[in-house]
mmCIF file of C-alpha atoms in Angstrom:
data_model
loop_
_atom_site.group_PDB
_atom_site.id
_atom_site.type_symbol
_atom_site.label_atom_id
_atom_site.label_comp_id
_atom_site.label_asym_id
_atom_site.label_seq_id
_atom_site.Cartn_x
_atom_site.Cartn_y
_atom_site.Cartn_z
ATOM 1 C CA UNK A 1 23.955 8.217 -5.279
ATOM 2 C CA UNK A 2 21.922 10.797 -6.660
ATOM 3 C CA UNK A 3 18.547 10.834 -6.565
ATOM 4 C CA UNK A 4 15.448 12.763 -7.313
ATOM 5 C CA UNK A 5 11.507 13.171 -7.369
ATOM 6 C CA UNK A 6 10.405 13.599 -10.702
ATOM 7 C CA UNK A 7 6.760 14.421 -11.652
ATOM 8 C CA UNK A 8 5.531 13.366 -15.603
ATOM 9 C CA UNK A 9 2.464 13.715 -17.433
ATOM 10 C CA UNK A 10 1.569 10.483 -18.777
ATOM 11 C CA UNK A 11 -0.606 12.325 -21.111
ATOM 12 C CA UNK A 12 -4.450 13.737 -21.108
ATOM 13 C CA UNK A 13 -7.014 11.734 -23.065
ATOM 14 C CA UNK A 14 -7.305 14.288 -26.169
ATOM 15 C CA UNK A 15 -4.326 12.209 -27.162
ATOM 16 C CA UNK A 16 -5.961 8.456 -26.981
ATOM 17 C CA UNK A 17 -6.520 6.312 -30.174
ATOM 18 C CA UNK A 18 -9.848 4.980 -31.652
ATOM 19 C CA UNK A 19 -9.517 1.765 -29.107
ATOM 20 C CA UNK A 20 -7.981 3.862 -25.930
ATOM 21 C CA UNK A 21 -4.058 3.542 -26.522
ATOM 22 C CA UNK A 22 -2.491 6.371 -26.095
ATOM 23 C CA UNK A 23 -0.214 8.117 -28.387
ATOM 24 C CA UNK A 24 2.037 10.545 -26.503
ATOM 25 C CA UNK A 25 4.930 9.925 -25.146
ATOM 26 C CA UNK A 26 5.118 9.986 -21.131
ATOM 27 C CA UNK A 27 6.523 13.853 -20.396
ATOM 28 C CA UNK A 28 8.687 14.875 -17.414
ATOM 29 C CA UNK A 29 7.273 18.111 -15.887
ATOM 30 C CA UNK A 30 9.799 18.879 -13.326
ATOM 31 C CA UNK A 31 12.046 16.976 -10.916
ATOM 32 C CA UNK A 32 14.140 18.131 -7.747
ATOM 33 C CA UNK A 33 16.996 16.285 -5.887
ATOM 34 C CA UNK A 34 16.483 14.064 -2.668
ATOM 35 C CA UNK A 35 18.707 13.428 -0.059
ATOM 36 C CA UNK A 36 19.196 9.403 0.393
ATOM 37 C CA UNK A 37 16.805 6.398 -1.185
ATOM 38 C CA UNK A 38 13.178 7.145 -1.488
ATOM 39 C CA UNK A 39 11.913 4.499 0.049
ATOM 40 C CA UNK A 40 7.953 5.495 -0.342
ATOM 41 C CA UNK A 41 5.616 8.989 -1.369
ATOM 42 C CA UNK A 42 2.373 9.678 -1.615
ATOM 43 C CA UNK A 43 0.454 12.595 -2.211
ATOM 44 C CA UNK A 44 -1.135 14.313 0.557
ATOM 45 C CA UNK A 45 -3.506 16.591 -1.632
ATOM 46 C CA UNK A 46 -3.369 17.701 -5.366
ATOM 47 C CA UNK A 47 -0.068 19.660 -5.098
ATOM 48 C CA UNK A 48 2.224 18.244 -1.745
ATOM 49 C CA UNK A 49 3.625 15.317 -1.684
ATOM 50 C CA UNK A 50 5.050 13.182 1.185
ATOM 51 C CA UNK A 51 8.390 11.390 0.692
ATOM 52 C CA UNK A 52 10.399 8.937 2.679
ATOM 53 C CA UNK A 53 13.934 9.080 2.932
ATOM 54 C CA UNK A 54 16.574 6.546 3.530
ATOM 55 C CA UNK A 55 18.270 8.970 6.163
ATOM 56 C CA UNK A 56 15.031 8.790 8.762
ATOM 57 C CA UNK A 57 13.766 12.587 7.019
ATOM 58 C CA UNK A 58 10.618 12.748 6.047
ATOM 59 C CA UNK A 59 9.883 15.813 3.231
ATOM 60 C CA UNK A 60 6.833 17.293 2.091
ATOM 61 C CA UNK A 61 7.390 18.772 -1.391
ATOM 62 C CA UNK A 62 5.107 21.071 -3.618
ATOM 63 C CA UNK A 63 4.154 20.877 -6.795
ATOM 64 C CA UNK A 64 3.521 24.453 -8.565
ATOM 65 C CA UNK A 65 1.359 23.575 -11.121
ATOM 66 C CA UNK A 66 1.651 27.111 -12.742
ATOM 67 C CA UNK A 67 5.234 27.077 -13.937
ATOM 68 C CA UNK A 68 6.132 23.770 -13.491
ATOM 69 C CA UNK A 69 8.600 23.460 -10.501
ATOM 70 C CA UNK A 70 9.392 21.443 -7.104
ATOM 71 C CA UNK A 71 10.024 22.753 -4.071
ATOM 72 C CA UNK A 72 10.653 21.395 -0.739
ATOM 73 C CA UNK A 73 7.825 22.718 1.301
ATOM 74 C CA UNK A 74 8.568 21.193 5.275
ATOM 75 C CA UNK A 75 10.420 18.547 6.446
ATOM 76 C CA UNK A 76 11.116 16.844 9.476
ATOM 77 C CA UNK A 77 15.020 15.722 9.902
ATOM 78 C CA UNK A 78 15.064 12.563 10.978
ATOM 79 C CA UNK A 79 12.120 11.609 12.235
ATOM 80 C CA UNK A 80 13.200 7.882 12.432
ATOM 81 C CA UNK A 81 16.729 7.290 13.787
ATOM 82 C CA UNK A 82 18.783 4.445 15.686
ATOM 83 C CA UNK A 83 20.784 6.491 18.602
ATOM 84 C CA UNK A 84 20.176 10.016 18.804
ATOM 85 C CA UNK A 85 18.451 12.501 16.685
ATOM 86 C CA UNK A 86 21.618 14.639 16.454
ATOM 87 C CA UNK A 87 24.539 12.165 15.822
ATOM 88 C CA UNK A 88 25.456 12.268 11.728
ATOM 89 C CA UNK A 89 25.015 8.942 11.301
ATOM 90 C CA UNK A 90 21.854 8.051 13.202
ATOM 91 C CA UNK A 91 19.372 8.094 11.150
ATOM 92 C CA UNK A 92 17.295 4.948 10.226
ATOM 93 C CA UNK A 93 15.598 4.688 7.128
ATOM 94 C CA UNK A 94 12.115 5.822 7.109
ATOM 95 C CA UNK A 95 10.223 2.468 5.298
ATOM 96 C CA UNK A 96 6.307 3.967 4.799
ATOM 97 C CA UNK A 97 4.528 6.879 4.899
ATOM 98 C CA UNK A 98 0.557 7.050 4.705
ATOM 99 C CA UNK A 99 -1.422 10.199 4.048
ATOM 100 C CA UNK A 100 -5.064 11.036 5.386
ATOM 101 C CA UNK A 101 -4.605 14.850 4.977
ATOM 102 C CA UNK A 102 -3.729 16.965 7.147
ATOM 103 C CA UNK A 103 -2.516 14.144 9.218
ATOM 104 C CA UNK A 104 0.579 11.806 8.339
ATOM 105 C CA UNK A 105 1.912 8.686 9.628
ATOM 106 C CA UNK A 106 5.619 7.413 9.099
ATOM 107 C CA UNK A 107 7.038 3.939 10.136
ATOM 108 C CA UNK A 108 10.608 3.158 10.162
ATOM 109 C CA UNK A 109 13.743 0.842 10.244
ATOM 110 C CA UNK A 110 14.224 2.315 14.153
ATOM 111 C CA UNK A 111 10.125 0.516 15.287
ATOM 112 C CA UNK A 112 9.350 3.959 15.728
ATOM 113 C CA UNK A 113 5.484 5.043 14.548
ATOM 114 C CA UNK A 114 5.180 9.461 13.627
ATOM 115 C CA UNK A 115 2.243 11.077 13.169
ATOM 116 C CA UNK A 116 2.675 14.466 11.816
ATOM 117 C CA UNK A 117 0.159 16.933 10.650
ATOM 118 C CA UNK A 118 1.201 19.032 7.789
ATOM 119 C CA UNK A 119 0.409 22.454 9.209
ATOM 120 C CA UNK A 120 2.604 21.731 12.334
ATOM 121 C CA UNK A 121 6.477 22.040 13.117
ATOM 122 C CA UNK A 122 6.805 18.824 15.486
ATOM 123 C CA UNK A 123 5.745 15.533 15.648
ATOM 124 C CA UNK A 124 1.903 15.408 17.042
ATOM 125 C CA UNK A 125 2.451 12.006 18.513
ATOM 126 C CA UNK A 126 5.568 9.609 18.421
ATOM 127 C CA UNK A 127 5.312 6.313 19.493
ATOM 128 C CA UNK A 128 9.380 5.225 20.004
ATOM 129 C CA UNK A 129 9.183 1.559 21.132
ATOM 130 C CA UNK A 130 6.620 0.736 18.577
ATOM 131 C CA UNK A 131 7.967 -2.289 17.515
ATOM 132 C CA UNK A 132 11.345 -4.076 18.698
ATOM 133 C CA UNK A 133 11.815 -4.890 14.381
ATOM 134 C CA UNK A 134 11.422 -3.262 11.451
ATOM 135 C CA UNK A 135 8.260 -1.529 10.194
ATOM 136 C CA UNK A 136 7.829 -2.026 6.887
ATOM 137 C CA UNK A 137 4.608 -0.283 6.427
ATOM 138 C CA UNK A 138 1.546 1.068 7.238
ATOM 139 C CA UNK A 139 -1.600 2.332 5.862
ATOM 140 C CA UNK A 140 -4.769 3.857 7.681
ATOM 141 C CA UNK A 141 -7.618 0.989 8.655
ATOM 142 C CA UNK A 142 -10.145 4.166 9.776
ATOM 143 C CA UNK A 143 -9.445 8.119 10.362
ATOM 144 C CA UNK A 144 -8.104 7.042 13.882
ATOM 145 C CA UNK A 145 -6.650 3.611 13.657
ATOM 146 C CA UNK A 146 -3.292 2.544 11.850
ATOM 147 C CA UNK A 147 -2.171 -0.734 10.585
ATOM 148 C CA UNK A 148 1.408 -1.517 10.582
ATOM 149 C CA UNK A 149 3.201 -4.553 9.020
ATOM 150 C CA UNK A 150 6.701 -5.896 10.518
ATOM 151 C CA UNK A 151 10.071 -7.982 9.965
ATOM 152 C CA UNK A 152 8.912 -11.288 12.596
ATOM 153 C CA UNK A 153 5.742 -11.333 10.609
ATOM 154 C CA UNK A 154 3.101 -9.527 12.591
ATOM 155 C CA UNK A 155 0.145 -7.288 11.742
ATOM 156 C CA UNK A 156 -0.808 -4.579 14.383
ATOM 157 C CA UNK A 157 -3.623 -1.927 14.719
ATOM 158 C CA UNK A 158 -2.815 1.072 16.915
ATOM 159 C CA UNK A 159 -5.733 3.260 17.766
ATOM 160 C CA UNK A 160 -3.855 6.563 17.884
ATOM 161 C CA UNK A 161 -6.671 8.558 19.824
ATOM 162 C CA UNK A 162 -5.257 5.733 22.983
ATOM 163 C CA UNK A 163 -2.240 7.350 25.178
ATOM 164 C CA UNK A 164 -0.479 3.875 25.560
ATOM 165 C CA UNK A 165 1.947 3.127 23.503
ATOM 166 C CA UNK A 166 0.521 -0.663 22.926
ATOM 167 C CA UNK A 167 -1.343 -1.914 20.109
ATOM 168 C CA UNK A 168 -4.809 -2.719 20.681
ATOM 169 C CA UNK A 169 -4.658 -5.587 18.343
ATOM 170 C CA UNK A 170 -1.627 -8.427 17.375
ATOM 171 C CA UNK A 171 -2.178 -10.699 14.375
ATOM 172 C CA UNK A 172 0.656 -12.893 13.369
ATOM 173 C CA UNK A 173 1.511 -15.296 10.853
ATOM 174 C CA UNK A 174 1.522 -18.856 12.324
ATOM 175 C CA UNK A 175 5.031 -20.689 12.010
ATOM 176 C CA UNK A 176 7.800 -19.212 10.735
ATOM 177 C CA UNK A 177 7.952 -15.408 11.116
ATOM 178 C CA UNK A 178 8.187 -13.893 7.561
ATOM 179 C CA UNK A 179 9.019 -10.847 7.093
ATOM 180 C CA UNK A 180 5.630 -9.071 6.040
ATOM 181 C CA UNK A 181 6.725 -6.419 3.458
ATOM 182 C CA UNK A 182 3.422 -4.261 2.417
ATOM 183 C CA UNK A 183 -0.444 -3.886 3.745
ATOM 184 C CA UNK A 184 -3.923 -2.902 2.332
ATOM 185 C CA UNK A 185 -7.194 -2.461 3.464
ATOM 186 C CA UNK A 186 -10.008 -3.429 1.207
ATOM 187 C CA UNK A 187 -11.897 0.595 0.613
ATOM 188 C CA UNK A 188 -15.218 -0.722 1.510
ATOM 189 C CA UNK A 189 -15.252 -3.483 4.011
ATOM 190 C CA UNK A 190 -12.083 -2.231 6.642
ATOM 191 C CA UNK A 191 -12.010 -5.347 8.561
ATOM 192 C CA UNK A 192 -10.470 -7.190 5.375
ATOM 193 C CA UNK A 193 -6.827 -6.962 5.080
ATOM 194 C CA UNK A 194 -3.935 -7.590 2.358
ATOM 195 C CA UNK A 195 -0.523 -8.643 3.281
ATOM 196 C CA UNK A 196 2.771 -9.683 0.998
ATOM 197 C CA UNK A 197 6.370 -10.710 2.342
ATOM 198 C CA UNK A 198 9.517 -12.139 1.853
ATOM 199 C CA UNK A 199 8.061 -15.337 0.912
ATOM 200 C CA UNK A 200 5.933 -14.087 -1.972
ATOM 201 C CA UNK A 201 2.494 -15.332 0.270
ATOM 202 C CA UNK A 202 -0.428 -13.259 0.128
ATOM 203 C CA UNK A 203 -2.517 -13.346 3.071
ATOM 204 C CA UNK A 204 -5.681 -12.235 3.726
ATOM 205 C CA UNK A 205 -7.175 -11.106 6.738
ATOM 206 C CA UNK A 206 -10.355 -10.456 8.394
ATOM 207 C CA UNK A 207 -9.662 -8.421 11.544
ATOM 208 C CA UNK A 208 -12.992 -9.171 13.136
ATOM 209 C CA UNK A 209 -12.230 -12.726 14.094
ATOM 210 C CA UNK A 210 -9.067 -14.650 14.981
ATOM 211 C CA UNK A 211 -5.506 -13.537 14.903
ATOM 212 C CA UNK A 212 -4.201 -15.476 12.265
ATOM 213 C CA UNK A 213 -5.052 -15.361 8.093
ATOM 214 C CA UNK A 214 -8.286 -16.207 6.413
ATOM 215 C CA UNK A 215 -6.277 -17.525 3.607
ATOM 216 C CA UNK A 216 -2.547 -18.005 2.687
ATOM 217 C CA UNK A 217 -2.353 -17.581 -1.160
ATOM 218 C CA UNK A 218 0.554 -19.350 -3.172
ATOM 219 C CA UNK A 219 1.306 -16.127 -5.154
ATOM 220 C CA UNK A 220 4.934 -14.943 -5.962
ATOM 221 C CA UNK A 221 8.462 -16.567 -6.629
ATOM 222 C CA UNK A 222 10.366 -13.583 -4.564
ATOM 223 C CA UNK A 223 9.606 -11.277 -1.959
ATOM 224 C CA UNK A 224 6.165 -9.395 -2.704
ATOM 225 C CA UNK A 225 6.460 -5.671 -2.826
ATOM 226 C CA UNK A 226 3.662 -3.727 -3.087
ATOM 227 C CA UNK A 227 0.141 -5.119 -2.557
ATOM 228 C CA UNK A 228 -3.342 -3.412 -4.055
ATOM 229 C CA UNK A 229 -6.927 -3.089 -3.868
ATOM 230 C CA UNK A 230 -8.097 -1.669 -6.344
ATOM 231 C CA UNK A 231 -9.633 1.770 -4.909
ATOM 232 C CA UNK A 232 -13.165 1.653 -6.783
ATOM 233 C CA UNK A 233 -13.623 -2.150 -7.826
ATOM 234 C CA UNK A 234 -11.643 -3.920 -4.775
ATOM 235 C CA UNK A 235 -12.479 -7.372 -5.997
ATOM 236 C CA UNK A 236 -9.467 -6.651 -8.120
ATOM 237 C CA UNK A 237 -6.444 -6.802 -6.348
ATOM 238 C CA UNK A 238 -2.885 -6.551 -7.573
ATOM 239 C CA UNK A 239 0.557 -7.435 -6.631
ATOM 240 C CA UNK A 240 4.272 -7.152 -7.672
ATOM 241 C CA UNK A 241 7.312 -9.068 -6.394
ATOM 242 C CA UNK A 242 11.018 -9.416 -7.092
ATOM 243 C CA UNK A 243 10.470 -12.009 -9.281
ATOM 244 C CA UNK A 244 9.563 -9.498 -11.976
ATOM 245 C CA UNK A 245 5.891 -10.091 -12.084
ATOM 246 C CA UNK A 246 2.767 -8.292 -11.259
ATOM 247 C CA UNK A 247 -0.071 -10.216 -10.766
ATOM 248 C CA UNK A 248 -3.811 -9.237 -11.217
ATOM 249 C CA UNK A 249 -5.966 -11.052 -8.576
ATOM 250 C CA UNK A 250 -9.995 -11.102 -10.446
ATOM 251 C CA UNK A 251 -12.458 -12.889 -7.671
ATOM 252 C CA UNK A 252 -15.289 -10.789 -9.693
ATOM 253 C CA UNK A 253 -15.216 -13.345 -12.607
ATOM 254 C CA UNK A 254 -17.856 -16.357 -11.242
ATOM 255 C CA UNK A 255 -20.182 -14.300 -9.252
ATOM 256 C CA UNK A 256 -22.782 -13.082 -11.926
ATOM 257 C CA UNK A 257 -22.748 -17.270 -13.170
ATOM 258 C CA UNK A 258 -23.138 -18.359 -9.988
ATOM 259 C CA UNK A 259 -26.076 -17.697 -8.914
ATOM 260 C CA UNK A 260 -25.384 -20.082 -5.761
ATOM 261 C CA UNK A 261 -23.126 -17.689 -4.397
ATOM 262 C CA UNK A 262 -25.874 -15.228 -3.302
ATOM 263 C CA UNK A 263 -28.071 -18.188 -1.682
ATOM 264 C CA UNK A 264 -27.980 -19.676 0.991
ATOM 265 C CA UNK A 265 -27.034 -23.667 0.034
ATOM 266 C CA UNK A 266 -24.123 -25.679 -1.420
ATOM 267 C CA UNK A 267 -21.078 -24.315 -0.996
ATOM 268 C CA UNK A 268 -21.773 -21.155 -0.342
ATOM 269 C CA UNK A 269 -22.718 -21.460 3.400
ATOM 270 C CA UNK A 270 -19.119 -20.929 4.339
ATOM 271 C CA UNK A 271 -19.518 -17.305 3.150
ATOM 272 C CA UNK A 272 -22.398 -16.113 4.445
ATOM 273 C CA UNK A 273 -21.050 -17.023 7.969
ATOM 274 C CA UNK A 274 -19.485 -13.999 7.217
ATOM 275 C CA UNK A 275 -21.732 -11.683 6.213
ATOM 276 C CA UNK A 276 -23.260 -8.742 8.106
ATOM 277 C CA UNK A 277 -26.578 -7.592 7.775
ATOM 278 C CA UNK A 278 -26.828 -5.080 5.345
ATOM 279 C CA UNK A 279 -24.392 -6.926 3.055
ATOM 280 C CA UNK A 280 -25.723 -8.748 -0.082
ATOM 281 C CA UNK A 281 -22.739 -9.774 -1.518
ATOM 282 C CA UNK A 282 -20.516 -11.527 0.475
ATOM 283 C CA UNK A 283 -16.834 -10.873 -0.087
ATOM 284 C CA UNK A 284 -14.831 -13.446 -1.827
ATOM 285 C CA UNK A 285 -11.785 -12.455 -0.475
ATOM 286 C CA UNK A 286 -13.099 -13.899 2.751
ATOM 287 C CA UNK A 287 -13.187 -17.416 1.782
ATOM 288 C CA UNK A 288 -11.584 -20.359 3.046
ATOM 289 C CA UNK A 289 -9.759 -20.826 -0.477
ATOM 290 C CA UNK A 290 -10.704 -18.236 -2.665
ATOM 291 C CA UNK A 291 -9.000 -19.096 -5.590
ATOM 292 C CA UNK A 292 -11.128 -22.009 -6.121
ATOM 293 C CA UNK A 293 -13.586 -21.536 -9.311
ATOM 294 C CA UNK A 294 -13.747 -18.055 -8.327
ATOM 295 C CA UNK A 295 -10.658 -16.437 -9.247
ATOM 296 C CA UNK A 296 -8.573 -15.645 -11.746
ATOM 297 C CA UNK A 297 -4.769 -14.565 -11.480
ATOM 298 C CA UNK A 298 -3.463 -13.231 -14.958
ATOM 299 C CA UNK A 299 0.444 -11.994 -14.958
ATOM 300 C CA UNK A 300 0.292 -8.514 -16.587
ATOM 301 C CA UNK A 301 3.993 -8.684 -17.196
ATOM 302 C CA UNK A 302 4.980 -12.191 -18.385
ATOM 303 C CA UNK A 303 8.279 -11.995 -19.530
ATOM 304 C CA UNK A 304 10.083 -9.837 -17.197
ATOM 305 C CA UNK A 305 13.000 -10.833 -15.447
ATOM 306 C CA UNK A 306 13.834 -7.924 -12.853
ATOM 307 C CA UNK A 307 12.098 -6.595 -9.737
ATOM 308 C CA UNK A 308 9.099 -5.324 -9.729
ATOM 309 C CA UNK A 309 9.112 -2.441 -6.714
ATOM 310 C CA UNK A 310 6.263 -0.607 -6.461
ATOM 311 C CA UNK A 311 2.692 -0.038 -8.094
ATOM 312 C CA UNK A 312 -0.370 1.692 -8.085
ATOM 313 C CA UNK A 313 -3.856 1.694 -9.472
ATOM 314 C CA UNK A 314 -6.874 4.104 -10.536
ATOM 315 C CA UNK A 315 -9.940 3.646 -12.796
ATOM 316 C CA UNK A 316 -8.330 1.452 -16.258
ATOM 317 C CA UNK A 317 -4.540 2.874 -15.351
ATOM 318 C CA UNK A 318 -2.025 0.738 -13.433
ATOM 319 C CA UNK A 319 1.022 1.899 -13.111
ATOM 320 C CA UNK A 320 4.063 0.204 -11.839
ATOM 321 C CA UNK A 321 8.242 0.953 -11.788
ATOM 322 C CA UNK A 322 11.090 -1.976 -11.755
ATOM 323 C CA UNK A 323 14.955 -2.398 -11.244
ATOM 324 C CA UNK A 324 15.264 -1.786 -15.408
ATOM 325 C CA UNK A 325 15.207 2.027 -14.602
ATOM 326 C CA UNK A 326 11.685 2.346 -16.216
ATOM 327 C CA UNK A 327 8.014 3.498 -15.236
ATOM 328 C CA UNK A 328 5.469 1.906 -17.403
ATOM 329 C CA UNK A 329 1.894 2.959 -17.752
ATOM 330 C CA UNK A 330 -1.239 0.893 -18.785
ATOM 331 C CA UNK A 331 -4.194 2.129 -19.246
ATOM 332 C CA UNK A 332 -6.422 -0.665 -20.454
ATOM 333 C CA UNK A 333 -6.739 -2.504 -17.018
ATOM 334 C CA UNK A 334 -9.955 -4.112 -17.985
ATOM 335 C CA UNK A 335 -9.860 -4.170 -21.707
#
């Protein structure tokens, strides 16, 4: 019922052991109350932060660094609602919010796509029939091009510098329309594409070709989450589900033995199909089964039994938060 954005110090490195544990305990700066579930945030520079609201508002909040407080900065009252902006009960939960400052996009529960810019008092565009489902999420494919993920299953790109209100792309699972939950773009090659759902798949896409998956990976028990590259090393990928696991996906591991894989020859021919010009390595996440000698899937949390909600990643830290109330840190990634 009552809920709030906290902000903690998970400590500086002065405090790290002789092998790179740290010592401290995890510190809570400042926090400040939010109205409904927050359903995502992200930070939109070093002190504002964008937050996602159960009640369709969308709020950016500052960080003052100097004495340690939170204050709402701007926000935008329902900016995702079922009826009417102005009836009490309208509003539809606002599911995803992606940052590529100044600019802003929210999806919601309503099909409805926002882009906001932080400096500005209304919407810049709104896009109200988006989708006739649920938007679960969305993340930025280039500066002008969003990628949104929905309830029947289906992957869009909307080129938000086009007036229509179409997408200019449809990819869809084949078969039965899952649910897709979350959505990631691999940071150096944007046609490849991350998916989770309700059925604990993760699919990979290559938006260049086709409108269905690359690959369909047998991954998690439970609905998947949260889905990762990994921002500077994206042939790490992670992913957390209900089923109170978090899975590290490795397709570095075989490349340096296998020699084969940068030739032209045996196997490998599938692969190259792939490649561009300029590319010398082709990406493994692009193969027709991926997992086969070439990757390696390690649980980072074996024994836990609840959800598994949300994650993120940077340099050796991963850092993820589950139904048992608790944020845990770890900062030996690759160790």
């Amino acid at each position: 019922q009552d809920n709030r954005i906290s902000i903690w110090s998970a400590g500086d490195l002065g405090n790290e052991g002789l092998n790179g544990e740290y010592h401290g305990e995890p510190r809570l700066l400042c926090d400040i109350q939010h109205n409904g579930d927050v359903m995502d945030m992200q930070f939109l520079d070093q002190e504002r932060i964008v937050v996602a609201s159960s009640t369709g508002t969308v709020t950016i909040f500052r960080h003052h660094q100097n004495n340690q407080t939170l204050s709402a900065n701007h926000l935008w009252e329902k900016a995702h609602y079922h009826v009417d902006q102005d009836t009490s009960c309208g509003g539809a939960a606002c599911t995803g919010v992606v940052c590529n400052n100044p600019e802003i996009v929210t999806v919601g529960e309503d099909g409805r796509i926002n882009l906001f810019r932080a400096d500005q008092k209304d919407a810049v565009r709104t896009i109200d029939n988006a989708d006739s489902s649920t938007l679960h999420a969305v993340t930025f494919l280039r500066t002008t091009e969003i990628l949104t993920v929905n309830s029947i299953g289906q992957l869009k790109i909307w080129d938000l510098r086009q007036q229509r209100n179409e997408p200019s792309q449809i990819f869809s699972l084949a078969g039965d329309r899952v649910p897709l939950h979350c959505v990631d773009r691999h940071p150096n090659q944007q046609h490849i594409v991350a998916t989770g759902g309700q059925d604990g798949m993760l699919s990979i896409w290559d938006i260049r070709q086709g409108t269905m998956p690359v690959s369909l990976l047998n991954a998690h028990e439970a609905e998947m989450w949260e889905v990762h590259f990994h921002p500077s090393d994206p042939d790490h990928l992670f992913t957390c589900s209900e089923d109170g696991s978090l899975w590290h996906w490795d397709t570095s591991t075989n490349v340096s033995e296998k020699p084969s894989f940068l030739h032209q020859g045996g196997r490998s021919t599938a692969y190259l199909s792939h490649s561009t010009v300029n590319q010398s390595v082709v990406s493994a996440w692009l193969s027709n089964d991926p997992t086969k000698d070439r990757m390696e899937i390690t649980n980072l949390i074996p024994n836990q039994t609840l959800s598994v909600n949300s994650l993120d990643v940077l340099g050796p830290c991963l850092v993820y938060g589950t139904d048992a109330e608790a944020i845990y840190v770890n900062r030996q990634l690759f160790a």
